[in-house]
CSV table of C-alpha atoms and ligand atoms in Angstrom, one decimal:
chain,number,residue,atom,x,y,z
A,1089,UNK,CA,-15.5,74.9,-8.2
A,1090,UNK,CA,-13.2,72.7,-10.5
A,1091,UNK,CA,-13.0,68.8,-9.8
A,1092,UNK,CA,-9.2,68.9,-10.8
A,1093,UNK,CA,-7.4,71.9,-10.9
A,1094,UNK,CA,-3.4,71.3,-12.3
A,1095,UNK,CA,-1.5,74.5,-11.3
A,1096,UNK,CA,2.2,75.2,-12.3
A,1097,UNK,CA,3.3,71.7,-13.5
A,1098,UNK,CA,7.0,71.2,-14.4
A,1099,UNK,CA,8.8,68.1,-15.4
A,1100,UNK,CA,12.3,67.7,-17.2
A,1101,UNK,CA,14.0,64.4,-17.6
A,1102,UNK,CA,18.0,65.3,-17.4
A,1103,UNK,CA,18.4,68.2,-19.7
A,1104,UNK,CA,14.2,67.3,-21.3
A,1105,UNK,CA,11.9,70.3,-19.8
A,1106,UNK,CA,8.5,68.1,-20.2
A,1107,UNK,CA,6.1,70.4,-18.9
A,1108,UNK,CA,7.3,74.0,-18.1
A,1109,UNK,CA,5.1,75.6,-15.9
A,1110,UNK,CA,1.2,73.7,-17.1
A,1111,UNK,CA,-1.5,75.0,-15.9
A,1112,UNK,CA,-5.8,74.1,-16.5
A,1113,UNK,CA,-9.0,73.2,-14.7
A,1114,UNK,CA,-11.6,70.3,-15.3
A,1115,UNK,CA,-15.1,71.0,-14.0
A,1116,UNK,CA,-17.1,68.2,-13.5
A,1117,UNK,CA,-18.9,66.2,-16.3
A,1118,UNK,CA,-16.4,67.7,-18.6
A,1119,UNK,CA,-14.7,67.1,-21.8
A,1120,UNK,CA,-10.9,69.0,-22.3
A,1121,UNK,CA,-9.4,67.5,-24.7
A,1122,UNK,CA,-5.4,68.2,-24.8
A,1123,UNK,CA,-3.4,68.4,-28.1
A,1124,UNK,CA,0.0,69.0,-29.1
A,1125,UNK,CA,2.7,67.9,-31.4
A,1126,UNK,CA,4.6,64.7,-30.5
A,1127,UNK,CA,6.9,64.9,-27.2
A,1128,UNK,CA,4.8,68.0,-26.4
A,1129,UNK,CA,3.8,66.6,-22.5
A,1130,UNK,CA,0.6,65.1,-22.9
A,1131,UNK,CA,0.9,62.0,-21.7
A,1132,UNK,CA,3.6,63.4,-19.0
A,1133,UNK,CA,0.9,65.6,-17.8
A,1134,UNK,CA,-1.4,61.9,-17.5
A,1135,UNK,CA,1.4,60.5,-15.6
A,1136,UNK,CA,1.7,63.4,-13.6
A,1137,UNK,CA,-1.7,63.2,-12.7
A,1138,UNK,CA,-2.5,59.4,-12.1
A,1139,UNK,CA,0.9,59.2,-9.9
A,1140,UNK,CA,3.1,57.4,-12.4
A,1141,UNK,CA,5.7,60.4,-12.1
A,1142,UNK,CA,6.3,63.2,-9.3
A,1143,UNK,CA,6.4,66.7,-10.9
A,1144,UNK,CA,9.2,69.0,-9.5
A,1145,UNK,CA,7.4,71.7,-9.1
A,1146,UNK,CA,3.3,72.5,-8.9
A,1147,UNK,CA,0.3,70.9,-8.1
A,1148,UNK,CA,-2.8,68.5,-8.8
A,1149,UNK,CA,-5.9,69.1,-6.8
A,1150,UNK,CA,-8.9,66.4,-7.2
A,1151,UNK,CA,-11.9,67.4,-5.4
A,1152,UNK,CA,-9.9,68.4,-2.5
A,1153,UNK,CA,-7.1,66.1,-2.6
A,1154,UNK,CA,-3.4,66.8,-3.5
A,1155,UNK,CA,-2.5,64.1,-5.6
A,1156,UNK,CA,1.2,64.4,-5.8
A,1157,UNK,CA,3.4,62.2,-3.7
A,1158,UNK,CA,0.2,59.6,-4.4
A,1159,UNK,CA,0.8,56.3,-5.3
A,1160,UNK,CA,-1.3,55.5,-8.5
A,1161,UNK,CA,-3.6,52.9,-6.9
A,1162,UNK,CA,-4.4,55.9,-4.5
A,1163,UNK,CA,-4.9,57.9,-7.1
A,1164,UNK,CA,-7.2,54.9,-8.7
A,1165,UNK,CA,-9.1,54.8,-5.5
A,1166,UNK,CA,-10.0,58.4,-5.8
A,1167,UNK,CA,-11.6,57.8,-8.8
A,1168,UNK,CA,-9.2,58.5,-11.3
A,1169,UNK,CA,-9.0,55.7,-13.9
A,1170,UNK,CA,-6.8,55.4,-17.3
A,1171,UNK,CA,-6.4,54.0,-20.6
A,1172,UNK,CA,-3.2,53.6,-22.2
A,1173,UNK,CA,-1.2,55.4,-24.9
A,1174,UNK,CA,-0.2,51.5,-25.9
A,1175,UNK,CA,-2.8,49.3,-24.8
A,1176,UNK,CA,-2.2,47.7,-21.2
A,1177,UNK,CA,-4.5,44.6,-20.5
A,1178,UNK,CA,-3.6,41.4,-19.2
A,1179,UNK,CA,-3.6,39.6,-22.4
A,1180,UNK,CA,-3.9,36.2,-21.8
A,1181,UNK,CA,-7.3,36.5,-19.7
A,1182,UNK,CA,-10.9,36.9,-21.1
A,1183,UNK,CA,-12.6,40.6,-21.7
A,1184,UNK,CA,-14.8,39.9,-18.2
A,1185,UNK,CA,-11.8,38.8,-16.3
A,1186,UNK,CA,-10.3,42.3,-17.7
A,1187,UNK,CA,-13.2,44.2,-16.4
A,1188,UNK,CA,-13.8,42.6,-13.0
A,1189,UNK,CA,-9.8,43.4,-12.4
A,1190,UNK,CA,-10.7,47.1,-12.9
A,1191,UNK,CA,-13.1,46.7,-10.4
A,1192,UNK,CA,-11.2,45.3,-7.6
A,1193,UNK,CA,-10.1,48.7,-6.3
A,1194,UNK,CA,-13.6,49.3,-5.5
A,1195,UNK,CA,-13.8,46.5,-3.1
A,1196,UNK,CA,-15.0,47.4,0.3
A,1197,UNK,CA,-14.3,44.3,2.1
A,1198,UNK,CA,-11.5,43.7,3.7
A,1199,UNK,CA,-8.8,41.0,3.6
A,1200,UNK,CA,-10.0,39.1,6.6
A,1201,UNK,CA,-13.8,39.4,5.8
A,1202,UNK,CA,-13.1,38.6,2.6
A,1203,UNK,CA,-11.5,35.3,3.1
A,1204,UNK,CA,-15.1,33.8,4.8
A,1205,UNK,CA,-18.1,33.9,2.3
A,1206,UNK,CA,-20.1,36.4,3.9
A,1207,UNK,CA,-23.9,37.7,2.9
A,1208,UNK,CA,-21.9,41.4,2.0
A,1209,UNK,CA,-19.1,39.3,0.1
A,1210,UNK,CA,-21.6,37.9,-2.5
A,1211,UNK,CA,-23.6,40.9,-2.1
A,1212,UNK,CA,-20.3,42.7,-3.5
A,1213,UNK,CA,-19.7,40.4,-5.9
A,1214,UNK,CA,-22.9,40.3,-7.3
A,1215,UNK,CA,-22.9,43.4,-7.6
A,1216,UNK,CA,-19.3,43.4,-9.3
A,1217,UNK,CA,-20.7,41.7,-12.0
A,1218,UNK,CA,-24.0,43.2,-12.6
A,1219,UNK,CA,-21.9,46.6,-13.2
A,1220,UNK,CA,-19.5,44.7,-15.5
A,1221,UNK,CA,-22.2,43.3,-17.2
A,1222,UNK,CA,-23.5,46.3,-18.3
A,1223,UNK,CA,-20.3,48.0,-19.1
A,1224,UNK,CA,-19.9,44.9,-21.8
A,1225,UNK,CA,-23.7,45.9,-23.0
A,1226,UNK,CA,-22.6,50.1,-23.0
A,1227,UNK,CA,-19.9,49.1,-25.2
A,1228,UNK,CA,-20.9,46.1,-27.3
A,1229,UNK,CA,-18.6,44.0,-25.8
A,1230,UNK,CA,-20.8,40.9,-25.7
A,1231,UNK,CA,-19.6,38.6,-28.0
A,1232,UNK,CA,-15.9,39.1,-26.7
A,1233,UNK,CA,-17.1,38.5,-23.1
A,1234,UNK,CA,-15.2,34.9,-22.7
A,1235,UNK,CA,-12.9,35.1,-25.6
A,1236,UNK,CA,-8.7,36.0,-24.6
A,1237,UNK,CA,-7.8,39.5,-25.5
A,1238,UNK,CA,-4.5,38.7,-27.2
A,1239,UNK,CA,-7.1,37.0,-30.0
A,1240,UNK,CA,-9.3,40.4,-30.6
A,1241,UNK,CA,-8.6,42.7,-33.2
A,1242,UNK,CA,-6.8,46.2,-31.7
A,1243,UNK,CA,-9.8,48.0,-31.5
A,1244,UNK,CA,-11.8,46.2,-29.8
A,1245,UNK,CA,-8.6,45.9,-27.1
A,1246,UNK,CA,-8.6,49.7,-27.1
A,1247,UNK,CA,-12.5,49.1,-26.3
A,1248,UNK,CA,-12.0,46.6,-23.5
A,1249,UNK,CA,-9.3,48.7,-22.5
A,1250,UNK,CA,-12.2,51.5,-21.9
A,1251,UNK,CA,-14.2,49.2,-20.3
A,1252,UNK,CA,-11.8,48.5,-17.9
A,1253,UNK,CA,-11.5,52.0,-16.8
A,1254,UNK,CA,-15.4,52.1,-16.6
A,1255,UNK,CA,-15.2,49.5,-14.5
A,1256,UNK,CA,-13.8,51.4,-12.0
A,1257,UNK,CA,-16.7,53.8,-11.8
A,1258,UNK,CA,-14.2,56.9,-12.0
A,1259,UNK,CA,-15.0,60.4,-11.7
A,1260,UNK,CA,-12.8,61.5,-13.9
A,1261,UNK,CA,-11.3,59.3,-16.6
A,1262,UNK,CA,-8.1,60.3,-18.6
A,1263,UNK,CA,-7.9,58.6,-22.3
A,1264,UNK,CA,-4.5,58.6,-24.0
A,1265,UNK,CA,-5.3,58.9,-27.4
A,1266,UNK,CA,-7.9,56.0,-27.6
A,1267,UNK,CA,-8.8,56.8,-31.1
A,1268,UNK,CA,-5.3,55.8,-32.5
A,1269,UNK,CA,-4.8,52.7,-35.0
A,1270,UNK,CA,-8.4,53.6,-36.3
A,1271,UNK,CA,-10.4,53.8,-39.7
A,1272,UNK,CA,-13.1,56.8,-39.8
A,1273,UNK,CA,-15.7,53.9,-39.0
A,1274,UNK,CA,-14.1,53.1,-36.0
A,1275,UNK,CA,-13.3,56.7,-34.8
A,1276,UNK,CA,-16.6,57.7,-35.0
A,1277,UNK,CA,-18.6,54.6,-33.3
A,1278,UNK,CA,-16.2,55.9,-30.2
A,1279,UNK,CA,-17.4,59.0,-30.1
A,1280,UNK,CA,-20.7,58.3,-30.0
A,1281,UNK,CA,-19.8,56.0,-27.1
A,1282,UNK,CA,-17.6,58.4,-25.0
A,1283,UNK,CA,-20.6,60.8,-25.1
A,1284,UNK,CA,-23.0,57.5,-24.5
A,1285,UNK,CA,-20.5,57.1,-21.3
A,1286,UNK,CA,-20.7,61.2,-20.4
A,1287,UNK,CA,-24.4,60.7,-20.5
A,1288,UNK,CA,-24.9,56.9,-18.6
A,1289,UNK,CA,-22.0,58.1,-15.6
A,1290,UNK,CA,-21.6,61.6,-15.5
A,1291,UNK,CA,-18.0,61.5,-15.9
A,1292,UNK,CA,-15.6,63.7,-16.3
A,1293,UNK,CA,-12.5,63.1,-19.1
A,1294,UNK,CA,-9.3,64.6,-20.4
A,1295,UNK,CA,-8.3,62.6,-23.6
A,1296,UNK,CA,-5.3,63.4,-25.8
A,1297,UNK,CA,-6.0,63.2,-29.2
A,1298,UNK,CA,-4.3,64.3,-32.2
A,1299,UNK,CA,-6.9,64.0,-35.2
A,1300,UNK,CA,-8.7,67.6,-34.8
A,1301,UNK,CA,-11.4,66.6,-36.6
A,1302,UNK,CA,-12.3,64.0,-33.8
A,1303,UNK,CA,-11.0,67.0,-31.2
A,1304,UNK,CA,-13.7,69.1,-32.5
A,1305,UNK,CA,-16.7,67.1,-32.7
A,1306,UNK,CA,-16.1,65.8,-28.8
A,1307,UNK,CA,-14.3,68.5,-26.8
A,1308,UNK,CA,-15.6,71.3,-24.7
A,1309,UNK,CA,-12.6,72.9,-24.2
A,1310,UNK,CA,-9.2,72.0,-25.6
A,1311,UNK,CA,-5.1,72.7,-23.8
A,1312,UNK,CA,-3.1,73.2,-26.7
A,1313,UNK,CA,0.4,72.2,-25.7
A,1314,UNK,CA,4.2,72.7,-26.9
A,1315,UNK,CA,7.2,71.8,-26.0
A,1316,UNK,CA,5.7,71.3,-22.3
A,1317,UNK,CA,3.8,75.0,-22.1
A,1318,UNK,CA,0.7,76.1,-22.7
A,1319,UNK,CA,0.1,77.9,-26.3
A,1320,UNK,CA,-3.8,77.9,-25.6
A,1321,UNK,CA,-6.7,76.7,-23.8
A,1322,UNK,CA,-10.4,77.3,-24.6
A,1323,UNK,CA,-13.3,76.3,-26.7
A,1324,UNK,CA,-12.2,74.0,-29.8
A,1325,UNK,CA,-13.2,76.4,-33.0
A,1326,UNK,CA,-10.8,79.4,-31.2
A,1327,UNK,CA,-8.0,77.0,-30.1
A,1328,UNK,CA,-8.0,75.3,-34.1
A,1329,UNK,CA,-8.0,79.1,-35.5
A,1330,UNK,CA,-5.2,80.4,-32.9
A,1331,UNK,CA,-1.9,81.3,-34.9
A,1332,UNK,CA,0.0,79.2,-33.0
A,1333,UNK,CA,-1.5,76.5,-32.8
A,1334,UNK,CA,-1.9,76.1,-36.7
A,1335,UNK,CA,2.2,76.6,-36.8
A,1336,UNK,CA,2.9,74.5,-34.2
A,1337,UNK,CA,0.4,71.4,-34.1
A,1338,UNK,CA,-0.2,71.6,-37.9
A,1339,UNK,CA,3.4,72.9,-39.3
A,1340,UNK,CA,1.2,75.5,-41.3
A,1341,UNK,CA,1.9,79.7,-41.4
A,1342,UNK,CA,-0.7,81.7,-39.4
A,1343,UNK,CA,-2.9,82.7,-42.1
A,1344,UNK,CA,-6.7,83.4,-42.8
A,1345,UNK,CA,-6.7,80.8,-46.1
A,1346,UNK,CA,-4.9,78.4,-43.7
A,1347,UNK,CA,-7.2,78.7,-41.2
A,1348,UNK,CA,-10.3,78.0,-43.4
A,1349,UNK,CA,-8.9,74.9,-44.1
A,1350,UNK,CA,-8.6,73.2,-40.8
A,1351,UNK,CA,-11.4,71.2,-40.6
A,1352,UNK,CA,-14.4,72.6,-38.1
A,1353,UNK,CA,-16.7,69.0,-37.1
B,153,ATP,N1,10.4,58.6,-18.5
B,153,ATP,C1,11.0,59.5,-19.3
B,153,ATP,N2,12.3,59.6,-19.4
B,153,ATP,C2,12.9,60.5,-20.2
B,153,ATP,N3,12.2,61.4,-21.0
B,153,ATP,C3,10.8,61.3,-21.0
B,153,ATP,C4,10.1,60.4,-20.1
B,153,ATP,N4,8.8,60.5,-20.3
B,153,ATP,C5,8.7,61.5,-21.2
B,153,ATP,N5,9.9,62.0,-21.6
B,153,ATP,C6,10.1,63.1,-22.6
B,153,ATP,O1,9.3,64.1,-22.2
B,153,ATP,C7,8.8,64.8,-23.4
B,153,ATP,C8,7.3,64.7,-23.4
B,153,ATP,O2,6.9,63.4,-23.6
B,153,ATP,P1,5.4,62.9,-23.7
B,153,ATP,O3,5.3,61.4,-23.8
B,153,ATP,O4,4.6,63.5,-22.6
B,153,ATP,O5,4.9,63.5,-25.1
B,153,ATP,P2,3.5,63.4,-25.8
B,153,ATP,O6,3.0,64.8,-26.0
B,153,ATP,O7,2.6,62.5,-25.1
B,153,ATP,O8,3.9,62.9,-27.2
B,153,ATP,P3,3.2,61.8,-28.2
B,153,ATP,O9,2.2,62.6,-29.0
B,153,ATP,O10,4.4,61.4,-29.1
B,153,ATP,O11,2.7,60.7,-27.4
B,153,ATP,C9,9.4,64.0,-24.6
B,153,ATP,O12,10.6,64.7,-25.0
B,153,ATP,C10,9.8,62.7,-24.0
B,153,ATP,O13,10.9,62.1,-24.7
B,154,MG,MG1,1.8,60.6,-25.6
């Protein structure tokens, strides 16, 4: 059975159809990566999902749950955690105090309990911090561990950014295009860590992502998108050779040279 399973989404802003009638299934542990020109509804479908906006029509199963009408610390408390198109972290705080935020939905305790020092309180915070502590060693975030985010270089936000999510020990974590603003070096250190993460927490992601070459080497399934509808959806090496994919998402006629010449890993 699918952990999430999106079914008939539609959006439109005034006269702007977002998503027009999306569809697609994520089974747990894995990767769909979801591409499309800009404006084509990837990050509306995120939004969609995680409770920022209410579709008009369709619906958003998690392992059970309908998600719409959910608030998005509900959503959060599902285990459903995000990053960011444009980095959202509070800046002026250290990388830990970042990460231990991300874990406060997890706390069990309540209010009242947690207001008197009990043996579970520091059990839970202890435990708070061991996980965040090894989040920081997962992602090499050490020697940023006390330093102020607004002083790190962008991507080592978009990496604390991650870390963040992590924090949250999701099930299922959505990554809006966490490979922007970086050099080959850069691109490829993360994808070695996502799959680092798929392996350490078993986790299940949809990440939007327009460099295919990244798509390719991560993915094991892409939703190509336009204009709000599905063109395609399956394994990368058909969805890069589909004809409409190669007009829309890379402005190029569907032909065989064409073809040859998007890039395969
Ligand atoms: N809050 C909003 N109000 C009005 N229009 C919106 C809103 N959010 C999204 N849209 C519109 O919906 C369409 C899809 O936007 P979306 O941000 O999902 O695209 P995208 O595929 O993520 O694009 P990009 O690659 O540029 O990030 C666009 O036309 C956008 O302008
Ligand atoms: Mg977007």
């Amino acid at each position: 059975m699918a952990q999430l399973e999106v079914k008939n989404l539609s959006l439109s802003f005034g006269g702007i159809q977002a998503l027009a009638g999306v569809s697609f299934t994520l089974s747990k542990g894995e990767l769909l990566s979801i591409i499309g020109p800009n404006g084509a509804g990837k990050t509306t479908v995120f939004n969609c999902v995680n409770g920022i906006y209410k579709p008009d029509q369709g619906s958003i199963c998690f392992r059970g749950h309908e998600l719409i009408g959910k608030k998005p610390d509900k959503v959060a408390k599902l285990g459903i955690a995000r990053t960011f198109q444009n980095i959202e972290l509070f800046a002026q705080m250290t990388t830990l105090d970042n990460l231990l935020l991300g874990r406060h939905l997890r706390v069990k305790t309540g209010l009242f309990s947690g207001l008197i020092f009990t043996a579970r309180v520091m059990r839970e915070e202890i435990e708070h911090r061991r996980r965040v502590e090894e989040i920081l060693d997962l992602l090499d975030l050490q020697f940023a561990r006390d330093q102020l985010v607004a002083g790190l270089p962008y991507g080592i936000q978009k990496m604390v950014e991650l870390g963040r999510a992590l924090a949250l020990e999701p099930d299922l974590l959505l990554l809006d295009e966490p490979f922007a603003g970086m050099n080959a070096e850069e691109k490829l250190d993360l994808v070695f860590r996502i799959s680092d993460i798929r392996a350490e927490f078993g986790v299940s992601i949809l990440l939007i992502e327009h460099d295919m070459h990244t798509v390719m080497s991560i993915s094991d399934r892409v939703l190509a998108l336009c204009e709000g509808r599905e063109i395609t959806c399956g394994p990368p090496d058909q969805v890069q050779r589909h004809p409409e994919v190669l007009r829309a998402y890379l402005g190029a006629e569907p032909n065989q040279e064409r073809a040859a010449d998007v890039p395969t890993t």
